[in-house]
PDB file of C-alpha atoms in Angstrom:
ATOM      1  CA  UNK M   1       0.000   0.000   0.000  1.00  0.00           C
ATOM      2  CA  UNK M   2       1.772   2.729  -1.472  1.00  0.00           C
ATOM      3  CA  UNK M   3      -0.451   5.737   1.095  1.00  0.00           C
ATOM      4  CA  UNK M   4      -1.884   7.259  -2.074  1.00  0.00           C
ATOM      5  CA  UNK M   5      -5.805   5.907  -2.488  1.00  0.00           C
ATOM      6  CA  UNK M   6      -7.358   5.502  -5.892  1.00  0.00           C
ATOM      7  CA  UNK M   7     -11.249   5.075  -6.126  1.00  0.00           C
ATOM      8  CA  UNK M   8     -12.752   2.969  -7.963  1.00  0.00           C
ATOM      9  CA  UNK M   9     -10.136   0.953  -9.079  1.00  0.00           C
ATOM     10  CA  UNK M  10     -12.063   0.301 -12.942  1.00  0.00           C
ATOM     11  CA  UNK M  11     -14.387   1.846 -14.229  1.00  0.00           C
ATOM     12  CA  UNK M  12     -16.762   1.142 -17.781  1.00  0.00           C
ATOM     13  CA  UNK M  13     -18.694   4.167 -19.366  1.00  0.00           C
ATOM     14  CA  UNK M  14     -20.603   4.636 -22.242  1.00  0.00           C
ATOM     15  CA  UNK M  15     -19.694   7.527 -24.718  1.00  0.00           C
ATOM     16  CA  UNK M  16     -20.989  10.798 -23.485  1.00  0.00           C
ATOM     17  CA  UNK M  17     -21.196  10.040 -19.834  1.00  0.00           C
ATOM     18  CA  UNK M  18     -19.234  11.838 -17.299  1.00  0.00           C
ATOM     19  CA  UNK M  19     -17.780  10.080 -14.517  1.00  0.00           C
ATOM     20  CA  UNK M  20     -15.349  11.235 -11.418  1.00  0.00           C
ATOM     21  CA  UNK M  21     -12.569   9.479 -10.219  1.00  0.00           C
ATOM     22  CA  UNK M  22     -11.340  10.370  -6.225  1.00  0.00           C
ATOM     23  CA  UNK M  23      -7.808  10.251  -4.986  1.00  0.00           C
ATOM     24  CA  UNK M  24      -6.982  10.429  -0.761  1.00  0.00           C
ATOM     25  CA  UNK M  25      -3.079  11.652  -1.100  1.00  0.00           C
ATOM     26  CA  UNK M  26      -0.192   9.927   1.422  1.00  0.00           C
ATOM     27  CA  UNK M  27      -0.780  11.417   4.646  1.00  0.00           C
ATOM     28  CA  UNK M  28       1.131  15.249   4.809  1.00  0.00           C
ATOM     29  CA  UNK M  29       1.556  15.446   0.872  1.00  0.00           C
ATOM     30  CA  UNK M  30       0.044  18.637   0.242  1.00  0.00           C
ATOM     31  CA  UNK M  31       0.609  18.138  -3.907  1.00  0.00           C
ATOM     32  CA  UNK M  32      -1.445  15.947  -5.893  1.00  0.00           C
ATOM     33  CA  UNK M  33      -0.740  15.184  -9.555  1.00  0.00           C
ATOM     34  CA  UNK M  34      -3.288  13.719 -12.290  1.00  0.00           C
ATOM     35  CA  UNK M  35      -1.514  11.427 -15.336  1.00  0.00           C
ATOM     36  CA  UNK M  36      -3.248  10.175 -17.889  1.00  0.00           C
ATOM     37  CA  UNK M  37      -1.769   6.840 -18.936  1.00  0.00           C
ATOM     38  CA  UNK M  38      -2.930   5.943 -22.468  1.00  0.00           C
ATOM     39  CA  UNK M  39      -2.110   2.291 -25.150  1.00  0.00           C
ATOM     40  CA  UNK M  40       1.599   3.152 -26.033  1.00  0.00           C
ATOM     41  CA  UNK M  41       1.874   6.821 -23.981  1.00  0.00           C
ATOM     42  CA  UNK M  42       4.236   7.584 -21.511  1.00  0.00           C
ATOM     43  CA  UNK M  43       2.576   8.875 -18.469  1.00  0.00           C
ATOM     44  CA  UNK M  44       1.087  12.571 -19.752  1.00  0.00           C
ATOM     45  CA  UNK M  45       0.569  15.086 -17.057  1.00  0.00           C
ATOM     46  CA  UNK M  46      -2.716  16.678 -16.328  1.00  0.00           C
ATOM     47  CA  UNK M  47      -2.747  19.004 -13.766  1.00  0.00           C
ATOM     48  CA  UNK M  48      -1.679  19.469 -10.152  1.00  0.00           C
ATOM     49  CA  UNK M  49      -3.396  21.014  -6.864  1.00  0.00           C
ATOM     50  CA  UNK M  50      -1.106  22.285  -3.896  1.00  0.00           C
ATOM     51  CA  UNK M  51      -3.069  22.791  -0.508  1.00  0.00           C
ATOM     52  CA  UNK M  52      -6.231  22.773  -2.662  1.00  0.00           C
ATOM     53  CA  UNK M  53      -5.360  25.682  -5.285  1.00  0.00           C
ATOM     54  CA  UNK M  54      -4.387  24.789  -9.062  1.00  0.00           C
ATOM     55  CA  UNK M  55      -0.556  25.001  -9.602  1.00  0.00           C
ATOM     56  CA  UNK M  56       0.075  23.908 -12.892  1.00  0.00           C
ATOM     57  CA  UNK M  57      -1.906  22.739 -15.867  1.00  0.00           C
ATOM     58  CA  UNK M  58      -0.892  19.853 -18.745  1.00  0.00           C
ATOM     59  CA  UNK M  59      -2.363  18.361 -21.674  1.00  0.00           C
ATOM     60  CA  UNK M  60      -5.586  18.302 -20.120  1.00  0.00           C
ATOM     61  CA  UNK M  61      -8.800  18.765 -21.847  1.00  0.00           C
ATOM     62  CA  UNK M  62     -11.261  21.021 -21.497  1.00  0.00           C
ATOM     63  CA  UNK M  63     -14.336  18.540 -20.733  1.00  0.00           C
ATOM     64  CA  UNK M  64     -12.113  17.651 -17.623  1.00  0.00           C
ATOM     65  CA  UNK M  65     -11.930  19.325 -14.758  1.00  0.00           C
ATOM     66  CA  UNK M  66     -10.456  18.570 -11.259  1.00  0.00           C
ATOM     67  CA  UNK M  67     -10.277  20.150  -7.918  1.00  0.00           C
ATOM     68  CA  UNK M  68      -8.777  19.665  -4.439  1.00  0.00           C
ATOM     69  CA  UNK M  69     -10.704  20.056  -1.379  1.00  0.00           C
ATOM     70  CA  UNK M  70      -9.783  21.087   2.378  1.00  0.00           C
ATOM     71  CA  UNK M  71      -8.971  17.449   3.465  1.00  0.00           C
ATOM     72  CA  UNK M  72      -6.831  17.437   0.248  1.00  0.00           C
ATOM     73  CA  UNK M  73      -8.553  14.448  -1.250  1.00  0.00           C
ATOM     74  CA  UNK M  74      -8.813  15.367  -5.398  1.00  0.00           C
ATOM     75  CA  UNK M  75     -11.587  14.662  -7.779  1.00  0.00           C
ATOM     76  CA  UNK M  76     -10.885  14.381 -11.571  1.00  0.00           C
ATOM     77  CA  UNK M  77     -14.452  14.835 -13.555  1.00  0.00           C
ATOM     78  CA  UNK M  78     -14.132  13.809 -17.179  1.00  0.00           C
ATOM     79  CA  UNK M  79     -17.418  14.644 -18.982  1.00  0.00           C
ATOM     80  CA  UNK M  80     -18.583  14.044 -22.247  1.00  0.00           C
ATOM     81  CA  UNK M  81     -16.595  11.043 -22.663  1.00  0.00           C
ATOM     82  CA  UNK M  82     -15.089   9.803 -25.946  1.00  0.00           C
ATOM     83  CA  UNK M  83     -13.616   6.655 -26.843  1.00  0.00           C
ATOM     84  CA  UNK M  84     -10.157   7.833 -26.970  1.00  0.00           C
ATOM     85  CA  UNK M  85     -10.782   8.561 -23.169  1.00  0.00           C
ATOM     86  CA  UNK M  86      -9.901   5.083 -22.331  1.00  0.00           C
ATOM     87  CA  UNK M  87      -6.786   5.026 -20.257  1.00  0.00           C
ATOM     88  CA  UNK M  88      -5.510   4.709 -16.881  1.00  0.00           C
ATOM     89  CA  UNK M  89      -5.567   7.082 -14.788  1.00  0.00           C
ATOM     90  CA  UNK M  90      -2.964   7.992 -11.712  1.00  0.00           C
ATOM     91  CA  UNK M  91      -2.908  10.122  -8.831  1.00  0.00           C
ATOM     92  CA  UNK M  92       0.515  10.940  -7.102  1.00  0.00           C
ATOM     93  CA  UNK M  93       1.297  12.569  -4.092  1.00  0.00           C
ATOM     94  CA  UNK M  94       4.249  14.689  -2.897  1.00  0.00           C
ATOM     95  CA  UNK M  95       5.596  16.458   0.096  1.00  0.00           C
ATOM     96  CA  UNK M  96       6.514  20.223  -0.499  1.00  0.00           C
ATOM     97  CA  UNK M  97       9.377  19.807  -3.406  1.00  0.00           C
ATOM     98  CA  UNK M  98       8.014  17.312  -5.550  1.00  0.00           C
ATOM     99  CA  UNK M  99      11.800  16.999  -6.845  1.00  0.00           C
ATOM    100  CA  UNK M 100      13.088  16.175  -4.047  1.00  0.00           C
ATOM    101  CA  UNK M 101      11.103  13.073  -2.833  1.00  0.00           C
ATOM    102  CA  UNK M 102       9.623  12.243  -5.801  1.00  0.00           C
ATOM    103  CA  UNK M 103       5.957  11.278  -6.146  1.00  0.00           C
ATOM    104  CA  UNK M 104       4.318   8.981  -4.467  1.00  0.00           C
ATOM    105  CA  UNK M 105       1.234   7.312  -6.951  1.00  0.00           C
ATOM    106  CA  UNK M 106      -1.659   5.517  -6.402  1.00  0.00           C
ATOM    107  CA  UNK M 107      -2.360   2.217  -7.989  1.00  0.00           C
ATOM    108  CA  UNK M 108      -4.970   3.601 -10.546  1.00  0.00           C
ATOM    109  CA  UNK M 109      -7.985   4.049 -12.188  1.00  0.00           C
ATOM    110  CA  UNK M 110      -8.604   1.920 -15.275  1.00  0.00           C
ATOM    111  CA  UNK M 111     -11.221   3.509 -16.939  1.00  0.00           C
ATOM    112  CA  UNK M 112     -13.125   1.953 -20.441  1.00  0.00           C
ATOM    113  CA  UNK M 113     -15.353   4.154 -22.405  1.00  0.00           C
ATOM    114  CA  UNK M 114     -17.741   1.663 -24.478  1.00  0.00           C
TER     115      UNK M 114
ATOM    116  CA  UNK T   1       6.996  17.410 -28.216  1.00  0.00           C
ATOM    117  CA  UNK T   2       8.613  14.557 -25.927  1.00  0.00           C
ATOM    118  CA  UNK T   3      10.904  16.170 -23.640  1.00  0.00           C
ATOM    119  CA  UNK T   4      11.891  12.944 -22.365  1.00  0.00           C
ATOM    120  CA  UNK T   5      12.782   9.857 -24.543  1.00  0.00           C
ATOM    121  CA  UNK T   6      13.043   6.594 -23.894  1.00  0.00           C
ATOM    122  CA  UNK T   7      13.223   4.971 -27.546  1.00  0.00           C
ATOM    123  CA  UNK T   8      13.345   1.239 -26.682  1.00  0.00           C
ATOM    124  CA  UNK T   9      10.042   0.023 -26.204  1.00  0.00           C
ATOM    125  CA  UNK T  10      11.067  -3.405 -24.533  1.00  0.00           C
ATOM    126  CA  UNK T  11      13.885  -5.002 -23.843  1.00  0.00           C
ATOM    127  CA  UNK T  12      15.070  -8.788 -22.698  1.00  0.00           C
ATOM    128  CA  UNK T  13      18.013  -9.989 -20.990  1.00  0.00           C
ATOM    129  CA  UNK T  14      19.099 -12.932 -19.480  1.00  0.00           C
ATOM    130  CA  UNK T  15      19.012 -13.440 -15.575  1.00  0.00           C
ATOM    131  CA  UNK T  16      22.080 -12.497 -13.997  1.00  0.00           C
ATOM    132  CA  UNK T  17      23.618 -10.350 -16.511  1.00  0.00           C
ATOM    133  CA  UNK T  18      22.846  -6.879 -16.957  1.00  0.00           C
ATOM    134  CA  UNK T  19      20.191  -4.444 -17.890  1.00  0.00           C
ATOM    135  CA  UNK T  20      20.640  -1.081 -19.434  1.00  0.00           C
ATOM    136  CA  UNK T  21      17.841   0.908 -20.133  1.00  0.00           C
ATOM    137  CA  UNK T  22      18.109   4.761 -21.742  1.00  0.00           C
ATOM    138  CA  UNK T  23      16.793   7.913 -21.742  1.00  0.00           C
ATOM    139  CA  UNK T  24      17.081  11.068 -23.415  1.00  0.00           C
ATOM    140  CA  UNK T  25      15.990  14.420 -22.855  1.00  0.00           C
ATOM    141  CA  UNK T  26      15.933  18.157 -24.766  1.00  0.00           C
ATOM    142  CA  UNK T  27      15.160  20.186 -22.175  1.00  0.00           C
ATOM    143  CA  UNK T  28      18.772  21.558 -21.068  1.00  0.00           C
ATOM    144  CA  UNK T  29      17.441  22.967 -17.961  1.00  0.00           C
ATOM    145  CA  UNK T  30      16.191  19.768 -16.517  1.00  0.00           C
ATOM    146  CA  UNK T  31      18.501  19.236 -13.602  1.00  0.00           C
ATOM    147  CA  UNK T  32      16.659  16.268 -11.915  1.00  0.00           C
ATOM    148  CA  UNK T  33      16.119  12.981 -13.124  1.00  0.00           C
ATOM    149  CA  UNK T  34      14.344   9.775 -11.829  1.00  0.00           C
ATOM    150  CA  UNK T  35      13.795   6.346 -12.826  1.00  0.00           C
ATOM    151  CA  UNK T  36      10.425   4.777 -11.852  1.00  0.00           C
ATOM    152  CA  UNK T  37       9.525   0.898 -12.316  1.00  0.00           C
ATOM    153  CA  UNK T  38       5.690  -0.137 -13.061  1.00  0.00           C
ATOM    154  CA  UNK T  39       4.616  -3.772 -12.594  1.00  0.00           C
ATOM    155  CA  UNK T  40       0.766  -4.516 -13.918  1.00  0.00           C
ATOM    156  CA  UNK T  41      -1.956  -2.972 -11.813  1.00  0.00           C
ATOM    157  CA  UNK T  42       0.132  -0.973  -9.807  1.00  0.00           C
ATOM    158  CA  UNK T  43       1.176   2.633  -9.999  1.00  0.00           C
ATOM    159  CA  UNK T  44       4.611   3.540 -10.779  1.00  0.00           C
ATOM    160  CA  UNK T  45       7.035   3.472  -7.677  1.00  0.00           C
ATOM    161  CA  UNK T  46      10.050   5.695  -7.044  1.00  0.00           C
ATOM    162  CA  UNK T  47      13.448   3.647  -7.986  1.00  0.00           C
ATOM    163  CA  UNK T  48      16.362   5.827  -8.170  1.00  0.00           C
ATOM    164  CA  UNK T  49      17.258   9.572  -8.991  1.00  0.00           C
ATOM    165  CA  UNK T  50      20.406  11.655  -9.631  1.00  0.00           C
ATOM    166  CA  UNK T  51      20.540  15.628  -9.603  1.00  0.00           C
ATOM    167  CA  UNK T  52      22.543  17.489 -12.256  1.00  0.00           C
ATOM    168  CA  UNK T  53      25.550  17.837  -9.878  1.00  0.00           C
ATOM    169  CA  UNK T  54      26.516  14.498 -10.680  1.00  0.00           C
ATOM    170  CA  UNK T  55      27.385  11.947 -13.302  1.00  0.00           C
ATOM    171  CA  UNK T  56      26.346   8.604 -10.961  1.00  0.00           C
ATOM    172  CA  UNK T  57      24.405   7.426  -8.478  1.00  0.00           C
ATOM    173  CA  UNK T  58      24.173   3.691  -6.986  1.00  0.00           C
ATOM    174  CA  UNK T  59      21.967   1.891  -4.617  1.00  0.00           C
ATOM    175  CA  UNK T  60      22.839  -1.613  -4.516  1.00  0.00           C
ATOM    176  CA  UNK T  61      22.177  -3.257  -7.909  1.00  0.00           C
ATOM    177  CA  UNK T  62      20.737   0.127  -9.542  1.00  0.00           C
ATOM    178  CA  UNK T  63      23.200   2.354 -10.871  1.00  0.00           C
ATOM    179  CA  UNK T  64      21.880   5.650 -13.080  1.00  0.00           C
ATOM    180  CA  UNK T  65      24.153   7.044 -15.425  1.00  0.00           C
ATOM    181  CA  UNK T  66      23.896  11.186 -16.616  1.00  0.00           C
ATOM    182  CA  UNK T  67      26.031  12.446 -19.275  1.00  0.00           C
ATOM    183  CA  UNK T  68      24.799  16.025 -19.656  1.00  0.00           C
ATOM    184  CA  UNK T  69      26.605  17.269 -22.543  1.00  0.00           C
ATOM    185  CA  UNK T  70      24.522  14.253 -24.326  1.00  0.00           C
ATOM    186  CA  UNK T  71      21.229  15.592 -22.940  1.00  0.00           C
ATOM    187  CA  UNK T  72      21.524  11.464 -21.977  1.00  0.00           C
ATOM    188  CA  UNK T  73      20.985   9.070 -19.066  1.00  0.00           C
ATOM    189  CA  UNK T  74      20.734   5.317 -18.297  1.00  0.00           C
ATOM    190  CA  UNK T  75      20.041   2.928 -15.490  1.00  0.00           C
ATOM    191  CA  UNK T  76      22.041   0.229 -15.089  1.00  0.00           C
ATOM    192  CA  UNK T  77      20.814  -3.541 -13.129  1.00  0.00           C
ATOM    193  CA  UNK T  78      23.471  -5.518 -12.410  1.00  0.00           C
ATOM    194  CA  UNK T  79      23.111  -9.012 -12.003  1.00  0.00           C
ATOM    195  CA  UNK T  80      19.706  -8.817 -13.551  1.00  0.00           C
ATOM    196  CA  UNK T  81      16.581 -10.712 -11.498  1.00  0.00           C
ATOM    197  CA  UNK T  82      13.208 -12.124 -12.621  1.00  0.00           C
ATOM    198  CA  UNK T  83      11.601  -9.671 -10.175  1.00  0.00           C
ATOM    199  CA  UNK T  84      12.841  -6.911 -12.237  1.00  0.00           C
ATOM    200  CA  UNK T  85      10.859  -7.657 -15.147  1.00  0.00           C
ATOM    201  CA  UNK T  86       8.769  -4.190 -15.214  1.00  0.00           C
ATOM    202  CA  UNK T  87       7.932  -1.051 -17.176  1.00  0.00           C
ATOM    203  CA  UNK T  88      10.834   1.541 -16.321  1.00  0.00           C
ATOM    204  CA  UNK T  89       9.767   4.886 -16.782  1.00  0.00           C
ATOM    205  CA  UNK T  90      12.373   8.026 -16.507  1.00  0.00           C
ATOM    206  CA  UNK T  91      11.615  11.139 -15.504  1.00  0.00           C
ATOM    207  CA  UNK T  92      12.830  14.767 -14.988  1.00  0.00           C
ATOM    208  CA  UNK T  93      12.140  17.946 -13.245  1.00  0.00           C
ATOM    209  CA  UNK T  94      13.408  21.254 -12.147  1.00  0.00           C
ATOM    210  CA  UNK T  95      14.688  20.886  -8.607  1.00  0.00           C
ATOM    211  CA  UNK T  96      14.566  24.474  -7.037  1.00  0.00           C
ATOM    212  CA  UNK T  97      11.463  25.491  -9.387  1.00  0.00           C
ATOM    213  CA  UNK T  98       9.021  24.342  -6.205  1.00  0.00           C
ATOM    214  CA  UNK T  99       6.073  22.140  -7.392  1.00  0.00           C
ATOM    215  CA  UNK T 100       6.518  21.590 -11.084  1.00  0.00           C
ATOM    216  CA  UNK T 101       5.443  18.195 -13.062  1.00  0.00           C
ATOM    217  CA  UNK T 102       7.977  15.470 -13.483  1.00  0.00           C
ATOM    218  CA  UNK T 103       7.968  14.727 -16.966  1.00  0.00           C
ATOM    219  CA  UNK T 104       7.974  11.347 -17.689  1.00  0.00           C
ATOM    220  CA  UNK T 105       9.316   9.358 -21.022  1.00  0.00           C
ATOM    221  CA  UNK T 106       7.072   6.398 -22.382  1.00  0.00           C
ATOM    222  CA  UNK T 107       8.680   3.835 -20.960  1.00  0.00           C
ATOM    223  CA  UNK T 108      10.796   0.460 -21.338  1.00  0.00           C
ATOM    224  CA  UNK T 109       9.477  -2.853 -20.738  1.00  0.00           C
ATOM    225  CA  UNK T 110      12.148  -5.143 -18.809  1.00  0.00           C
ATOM    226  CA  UNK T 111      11.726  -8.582 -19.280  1.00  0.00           C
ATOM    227  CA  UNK T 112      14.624 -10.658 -17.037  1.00  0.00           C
ATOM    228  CA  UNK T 113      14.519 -14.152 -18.787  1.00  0.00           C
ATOM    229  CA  UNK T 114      15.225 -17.008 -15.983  1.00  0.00           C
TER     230      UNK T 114
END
């Protein structure tokens, strides 16, 4: 158990849908990071939350969407879903410098859009 | 644009002897860099890094390798194991830029042949 908390652990869709995926960070990581994991992709970078404010933004779409509340848990809402949505999709953690400690991910959210 | 390149999709090698995986990067002010290793339906866990300060870094039977005039780096797995067969992914950051996004490569499968 790597500390980092990925909910639900697969998920199946149907085109058009929206669905949310949750992440709990490690206990005292104040960063959390969304990657989007694609067939034959490296690990693409969505966005990140510090202490619940947007820090930086990726390749992220604009029928996604993610926040970070005051217990620091993260949502990631992908709406309007297309086939090409299918991925997996991981939540990391870090302390202050992500850098330093590296991150800290979650085991994932396999999500199939049908 | 990749900023981080790891060109080898997969790679086999015989138990015992060793692994070297590679990575290459554009971004000349990257001055962080860590490898991560994936096995199937987990998340990616933190391996071994190596700051732009120096050319090697060891912990037991990992060794990375930077050569920054080649924009280049490699890991090194000597004697290689079963239990090393894996998706490696490298990475690389900014280390005094705060919270900024590793950016990862699109990995190298490892598969250690018993």
């Amino acid at each position: 158990d790597s500390g980092v908390t990925q909910t639900p652990k697969h998920l199946i869709t149907a085109t058009g849908q929206r669905v949310t995926l949750r992440c709990s960070p490690r206990s005292g990581d104040l960063s959390v990071y969304w990657y989007q994991q694609s067939l034959d992709q490296g690990l693409q970078f969505l966005i990140q939350y510090y202490n619940g404010e947007e820090r930086a933004k990726g390749n992220i779409l604009e029928r996604f969407s993610a926040q970070q509340f005051p217990d620091l848990h993260s949502e990631l809402n992908l709406s309007s879903l297309e086939l090409g949505d299918s991925a997996l999709y991981f939540c990391a953690s870090s302390a202050r410098t992500a850098a330093n400690y590296g991150y800290t991910f979650g085991s994932g959210t396999r999500l199939t859009v049908v | 644009d990749q900023q981080v390149k790891q060109n080898s999709p997969s790679l086999s090698v015989q138990e015992g002897r060793i692994s070297i995986l590679n990575c290459d990067y554009t971004n000349s002010m990257f001055d962080y860099f860590l490898w991560y290793k994936k096995y199937p339906a987990e998340g990616p866990t933190f391996l071994i890094s190596i700051s732009s300060i120096k050319d090697k870094n060891e912990d037991g039977r990992f060794t990375v390798f930077l050569n920054k005039s080649a924009k280049h780096l490699s890991l090194h797995i000597v004697p290689s194991q079963p239990g090393d067969s894996a998706v490696y992914f490298c990475a690389a950051s900014f280390l005094n830029s705060g919270n900024t996004p590793l950016v990862f490569g699109k990995g190298t499968r490892l598969s250690v042949i018993a």
